[in-house]
Tab-separated table of C-alpha atoms and ligand atoms in Angstrom:
chain	number	residue	atom	x	y	z
A	28	MET	CA	156.621	90.556	81.199
A	29	ASN	CA	156.602	93.649	80.655
A	30	ALA	CA	158.854	96.290	83.128
A	31	TRP	CA	155.494	97.280	85.019
A	32	SER	CA	154.495	93.092	85.452
A	33	ASP	CA	158.370	93.061	86.130
A	34	TRP	CA	158.355	96.140	88.819
A	35	GLN	CA	154.585	94.353	89.953
A	36	ASN	CA	156.527	90.920	90.907
A	37	ASN	CA	158.923	92.228	92.589
A	38	PHE	CA	157.568	94.734	94.810
A	39	ASP	CA	154.523	92.092	96.158
A	40	LEU	CA	157.556	90.312	96.759
A	41	ALA	CA	158.908	92.240	99.072
A	42	GLN	CA	156.149	92.886	100.444
A	43	ALA	CA	155.567	89.265	101.428
A	44	ALA	CA	158.763	88.885	102.843
A	45	LEU	CA	157.855	92.077	104.685
A	46	VAL	CA	154.309	90.729	106.000
A	47	TRP	CA	155.952	87.645	106.707
A	48	GLN	CA	158.714	89.033	109.715
A	49	VAL	CA	156.104	90.860	111.064
A	50	GLU	CA	153.930	88.465	111.633
A	51	MET	CA	157.494	86.523	112.965
A	52	GLY	CA	157.528	88.793	115.180
A	53	VAL	CA	160.134	91.887	113.485
A	54	ASP	CA	159.630	94.792	114.979
A	55	GLU	CA	162.468	96.624	114.247
A	56	ALA	CA	165.563	97.176	111.983
A	57	ILE	CA	168.636	96.488	113.295
A	58	CYS	CA	170.081	99.261	111.478
A	59	ASP	CA	169.766	103.379	112.135
A	60	ALA	CA	169.970	103.834	108.438
A	61	PRO	CA	168.809	101.891	105.425
A	62	GLN	CA	171.838	100.160	103.742
A	63	ASN	CA	171.374	99.638	99.354
A	64	ARG	CA	172.601	96.618	99.102
A	65	TYR	CA	173.034	96.360	95.843
A	66	GLU	CA	174.819	98.679	95.455
A	67	ALA	CA	176.861	97.344	97.235
A	68	ALA	CA	177.023	94.321	95.002
A	69	GLU	CA	178.046	96.201	92.470
A	70	ARG	CA	180.949	97.366	94.339
A	71	PRO	CA	184.267	97.025	92.736
A	72	ALA	CA	186.534	93.979	94.704
A	73	ARG	CA	188.961	95.620	97.250
A	74	LYS	CA	192.612	95.850	95.337
A	75	PRO	CA	194.651	95.162	98.416
A	76	ALA	CA	196.547	96.997	100.640
A	77	ALA	CA	200.024	98.094	99.879
A	78	THR	CA	202.167	98.621	102.940
A	79	PRO	CA	201.511	95.293	105.243
A	80	ALA	CA	199.082	95.106	108.335
A	81	PRO	CA	201.101	96.752	111.173
A	82	ALA	CA	201.723	93.492	113.455
A	83	PRO	CA	198.533	92.371	115.848
A	84	SER	CA	200.111	94.277	119.449
A	85	ALA	CA	198.507	92.469	122.887
A	86	PRO	CA	194.700	92.610	123.191
A	87	GLU	CA	194.099	94.855	126.024
A	88	ASP	CA	192.570	93.014	129.203
A	89	PRO	CA	188.437	94.841	128.803
A	90	VAL	CA	188.060	94.755	132.783
A	91	ALA	CA	191.650	96.688	133.531
A	92	ALA	CA	190.696	99.659	130.294
A	93	ALA	CA	186.971	99.803	132.143
A	94	GLN	CA	189.047	100.601	135.409
A	95	ALA	CA	191.431	103.368	133.987
A	96	ALA	CA	189.093	105.180	132.458
A	97	ALA	CA	186.412	104.902	135.809
A	98	ASP	CA	188.646	106.107	137.457
A	99	ALA	CA	190.022	109.265	135.547
A	100	ALA	CA	186.121	110.512	135.562
A	101	PRO	CA	186.451	113.778	138.023
A	102	ASP	CA	182.706	114.142	137.404
A	103	LEU	CA	178.744	112.149	135.837
A	104	LYS	CA	179.726	114.490	132.764
A	105	ALA	CA	183.057	112.844	132.208
A	106	LEU	CA	181.859	109.579	133.403
A	107	GLN	CA	178.881	109.438	130.740
A	108	ASP	CA	181.391	110.590	127.998
A	109	ALA	CA	184.642	107.218	129.247
A	110	LEU	CA	181.098	105.091	128.207
A	111	ALA	CA	180.170	106.329	125.473
A	112	THR	CA	183.577	106.626	123.680
A	113	PHE	CA	184.384	102.795	125.923
A	114	PRO	CA	185.204	100.485	122.746
A	115	HIS	CA	185.882	97.165	124.016
A	116	CYS	CA	182.105	96.348	125.132
A	117	GLU	CA	179.988	95.420	121.616
A	118	LEU	CA	176.304	95.846	122.940
A	119	ARG	CA	176.803	99.227	122.409
A	120	MET	CA	176.852	98.370	118.490
A	121	GLY	CA	173.157	97.239	118.777
A	122	ALA	CA	171.550	99.510	121.305
A	123	ARG	CA	169.977	102.650	119.987
A	124	ASN	CA	171.085	105.145	122.992
A	125	LEU	CA	173.489	105.253	125.304
A	126	VAL	CA	171.401	105.330	129.170
A	127	PHE	CA	173.260	106.855	131.803
A	128	CYS	CA	171.068	108.035	134.206
A	129	ASP	CA	167.481	109.989	135.215
A	130	GLY	CA	166.377	110.578	138.489
A	131	GLN	CA	168.743	114.015	140.866
A	132	ALA	CA	172.363	113.713	141.059
A	133	GLY	CA	172.107	114.038	144.837
A	134	ALA	CA	169.247	111.944	146.253
A	135	ARG	CA	169.239	110.276	148.979
A	136	VAL	CA	168.967	106.790	146.871
A	137	MET	CA	170.399	105.649	143.726
A	138	ILE	CA	169.242	103.072	142.351
A	139	VAL	CA	170.721	100.374	140.366
A	140	GLY	CA	169.053	98.341	137.931
A	141	GLU	CA	170.286	95.864	135.197
A	142	ALA	CA	169.869	97.201	132.262
A	143	PRO	CA	167.696	99.128	129.740
A	144	GLY	CA	164.792	97.272	128.136
A	145	ARG	CA	163.540	98.845	124.221
A	146	GLU	CA	161.031	101.469	125.887
A	147	GLU	CA	164.716	102.898	127.734
A	148	ASP	CA	166.942	101.682	124.448
A	149	ARG	CA	164.834	104.191	122.579
A	150	GLN	CA	163.903	106.988	125.463
A	151	GLY	CA	167.836	106.543	126.398
A	152	ARG	CA	166.284	107.046	130.059
A	153	PRO	CA	166.080	104.059	132.479
A	154	PHE	CA	163.508	101.942	134.806
A	155	VAL	CA	160.353	103.655	131.975
A	156	GLY	CA	159.371	100.313	130.514
A	157	GLU	CA	156.325	98.555	132.854
A	158	ALA	CA	158.795	97.486	135.272
A	159	GLY	CA	160.198	101.720	135.894
A	160	GLN	CA	156.411	102.641	135.967
A	161	LEU	CA	155.948	99.637	138.602
A	162	LEU	CA	159.255	101.338	139.658
A	163	ASP	CA	157.801	104.487	139.916
A	164	ARG	CA	154.950	103.515	142.176
A	165	MET	CA	156.516	101.688	144.546
A	166	PHE	CA	158.675	104.920	144.988
A	167	GLU	CA	155.782	106.701	145.454
A	168	ALA	CA	154.114	104.967	148.423
A	169	ILE	CA	157.148	105.662	150.148
A	170	SER	CA	157.352	109.286	148.861
A	171	MET	CA	159.726	109.318	146.950
A	172	ARG	CA	160.422	110.428	143.345
A	173	ARG	CA	163.064	110.334	140.364
A	174	ASP	CA	161.525	114.273	139.290
A	175	ALA	CA	161.672	115.694	143.324
A	176	SER	CA	163.854	118.698	143.465
A	177	ASP	CA	164.138	117.578	148.036
A	178	PRO	CA	167.154	115.371	147.783
A	179	ALA	CA	166.009	113.978	150.801
A	180	ARG	CA	162.744	112.602	148.131
A	181	ALA	CA	164.718	112.171	145.036
A	182	LEU	CA	165.733	108.979	143.402
A	183	TYR	CA	169.093	108.371	141.352
A	184	ILE	CA	167.997	105.875	138.997
A	185	THR	CA	170.973	103.653	137.129
A	186	ASN	CA	172.386	100.141	135.621
A	187	ILE	CA	174.976	97.816	135.508
A	188	LEU	CA	175.075	98.141	131.479
A	189	PRO	CA	174.498	101.204	129.553
A	190	TRP	CA	173.111	98.942	126.718
A	191	ARG	CA	170.651	97.101	125.723
A	192	PRO	CA	171.461	93.918	125.380
A	193	PRO	CA	169.366	91.691	122.158
A	194	GLN	CA	165.992	89.653	123.580
A	195	ASN	CA	166.623	91.756	126.739
A	196	ARG	CA	169.362	87.840	126.927
A	197	ASP	CA	171.009	88.458	131.123
A	198	PRO	CA	173.811	89.980	130.778
A	199	SER	CA	176.856	87.863	130.156
A	200	PRO	CA	180.034	87.246	133.592
A	201	GLU	CA	182.051	88.989	130.839
A	202	GLU	CA	180.070	92.694	130.430
A	203	ARG	CA	179.566	92.505	134.356
A	204	ALA	CA	182.442	92.703	134.761
A	205	MET	CA	183.895	94.894	132.254
A	206	MET	CA	181.071	97.764	132.876
A	207	ARG	CA	181.753	96.816	137.639
A	208	PRO	CA	184.217	100.160	137.606
A	209	PHE	CA	181.527	102.710	136.456
A	210	VAL	CA	179.504	101.600	138.219
A	211	LEU	CA	180.989	101.869	141.231
A	212	ARG	CA	183.161	105.099	140.095
A	213	HIS	CA	179.023	106.301	139.216
A	214	ILE	CA	178.214	104.767	142.914
A	215	ALA	CA	181.620	107.012	144.378
A	216	LEU	CA	180.148	110.565	141.892
A	217	ALA	CA	176.862	110.422	143.258
A	218	GLN	CA	177.293	109.656	145.993
A	219	PRO	CA	174.073	109.174	147.975
A	220	ASP	CA	173.767	107.459	151.206
A	221	ILE	CA	172.172	104.847	150.709
A	222	VAL	CA	172.380	102.513	147.649
A	223	VAL	CA	169.228	100.054	146.278
A	224	LEU	CA	170.519	96.839	144.283
A	225	MET	CA	167.090	96.678	141.904
A	226	GLY	CA	167.018	92.240	141.082
A	227	ARG	CA	169.317	89.650	141.181
A	228	ILE	CA	171.917	90.787	138.862
A	229	SER	CA	172.870	94.601	140.293
A	230	ALA	CA	173.378	92.498	143.722
A	231	SER	CA	175.374	89.768	142.760
A	232	THR	CA	176.842	92.650	140.860
A	233	LEU	CA	177.887	94.610	142.764
A	234	LEU	CA	177.785	92.212	146.000
A	235	ASP	CA	180.053	89.803	144.168
A	236	THR	CA	177.853	87.139	145.659
A	237	SER	CA	175.818	84.599	143.838
A	238	GLU	CA	173.326	84.037	146.752
A	239	GLY	CA	169.928	84.256	144.988
A	240	ILE	CA	167.921	87.782	145.390
A	241	THR	CA	165.173	85.765	147.117
A	242	ARG	CA	167.461	85.026	149.537
A	243	ILE	CA	169.150	88.506	150.365
A	244	ARG	CA	166.872	90.830	149.221
A	245	GLY	CA	166.038	92.893	152.213
A	246	GLN	CA	169.980	92.534	154.349
A	247	TRP	CA	172.010	95.282	154.526
A	248	ARG	CA	175.223	95.177	153.094
A	249	GLU	CA	178.009	97.650	151.665
A	250	VAL	CA	179.023	98.873	148.445
A	251	MET	CA	181.585	100.965	148.076
A	252	GLY	CA	181.058	102.479	151.856
A	253	ARG	CA	177.996	102.519	151.939
A	254	PRO	CA	174.617	100.866	152.858
A	255	ALA	CA	173.296	98.713	149.997
A	256	LEU	CA	169.837	97.308	149.733
A	257	PRO	CA	168.994	94.513	147.684
A	258	MET	CA	165.777	94.766	146.255
A	259	LEU	CA	163.777	92.375	144.152
A	260	HIS	CA	163.145	93.767	140.414
A	261	PRO	CA	160.068	94.936	139.898
A	262	ALA	CA	159.566	92.995	136.909
A	263	TYR	CA	159.805	89.849	138.777
A	264	LEU	CA	157.018	91.824	140.777
A	265	LEU	CA	154.833	91.733	138.051
A	266	ARG	CA	155.523	88.138	137.224
A	267	ASN	CA	154.943	87.325	141.050
A	268	PRO	CA	152.496	89.812	142.225
A	269	ALA	CA	152.427	87.923	145.837
A	270	ALA	CA	156.398	88.861	145.788
A	271	LYS	CA	154.966	92.167	146.794
A	272	ARG	CA	154.342	91.862	149.620
A	273	GLU	CA	158.394	91.103	150.685
A	274	ALA	CA	159.262	94.424	148.158
A	275	TRP	CA	156.589	96.516	150.357
A	276	ALA	CA	158.388	94.920	153.704
A	277	ASP	CA	161.755	96.330	151.760
A	278	LEU	CA	160.648	99.472	150.810
A	279	LEU	CA	159.862	100.440	155.084
A	280	GLU	CA	163.395	99.232	155.617
A	281	LEU	CA	164.456	101.933	153.684
A	282	GLN	CA	162.467	104.143	154.435
A	283	ALA	CA	163.015	103.528	158.040
A	284	ARG	CA	166.949	103.634	157.815
A	285	LEU	CA	166.656	107.551	155.877
A	286	ARG	CA	165.639	108.864	158.686
A	287	GLU	CA	167.858	106.780	161.043
A	288	MET	CA	170.542	108.519	159.527
A	289	THR	CA	169.479	112.350	159.229
B	307	URA	N1	165.043	96.792	134.189
B	307	URA	C1	166.246	97.802	134.761
B	307	URA	O1	167.125	96.653	135.800
B	307	URA	N2	166.671	98.391	134.061
B	307	URA	C2	166.679	99.353	133.319
B	307	URA	O2	166.771	100.399	132.817
B	307	URA	C3	164.687	98.671	132.674
B	307	URA	C4	164.345	97.473	133.305
């Protein structure tokens, strides 16, 4: 074997491994920047630390820390910054972007969804994938848009979680409890007339209920002293198109309540 055939051999092996991963469904690299694993292997072993590590202090309660950080935010920008630097939620490590909001702050309607998916993580904006496109069409049917300049026609959109969970898994109870103070503060600062709880995770987190979304959808509740309407999530509607009839009834209910409140 000469150097050229060695190189060719390594190249073929690396290419075969890559093709195999693509066939298995791998579609993104985990790290932002490539890492040279050979370099890591050659690094000398670490010397023991000269001074002993300080004794570990009592771990901070993540929900209490979230509450304190959220309460301290005087405006939406400060709240976004507080989330960006919040150290307790590990989802941030695997996410490309913090997905904070989209639409018009000051809109009469604020939509709270579940968590970013792949496209939202890529773009840093909520509800921009397939479910988001359906959400836009649903609200356009009652003349409401995220890019409307008139607050009466505008939407403001966020999620319970600002970071994408791996493989789009459901947010854990701990993650939801940790992000809840931030979402409640978000609602208090955005001051919408009505909050739409989009889907089961949003409704159960903000209403603190175990009632199923198909049972409570379309029933007026309250969040932060504001009327809140649980609705079926557009991702659910994509899987169950027959349920669009209920979603349409809920949109009309929302429109009627907005008119009553003017
Ligand atoms: N589903 C959600 O609940 N939120 C998003 O941002 C995207 C999909």
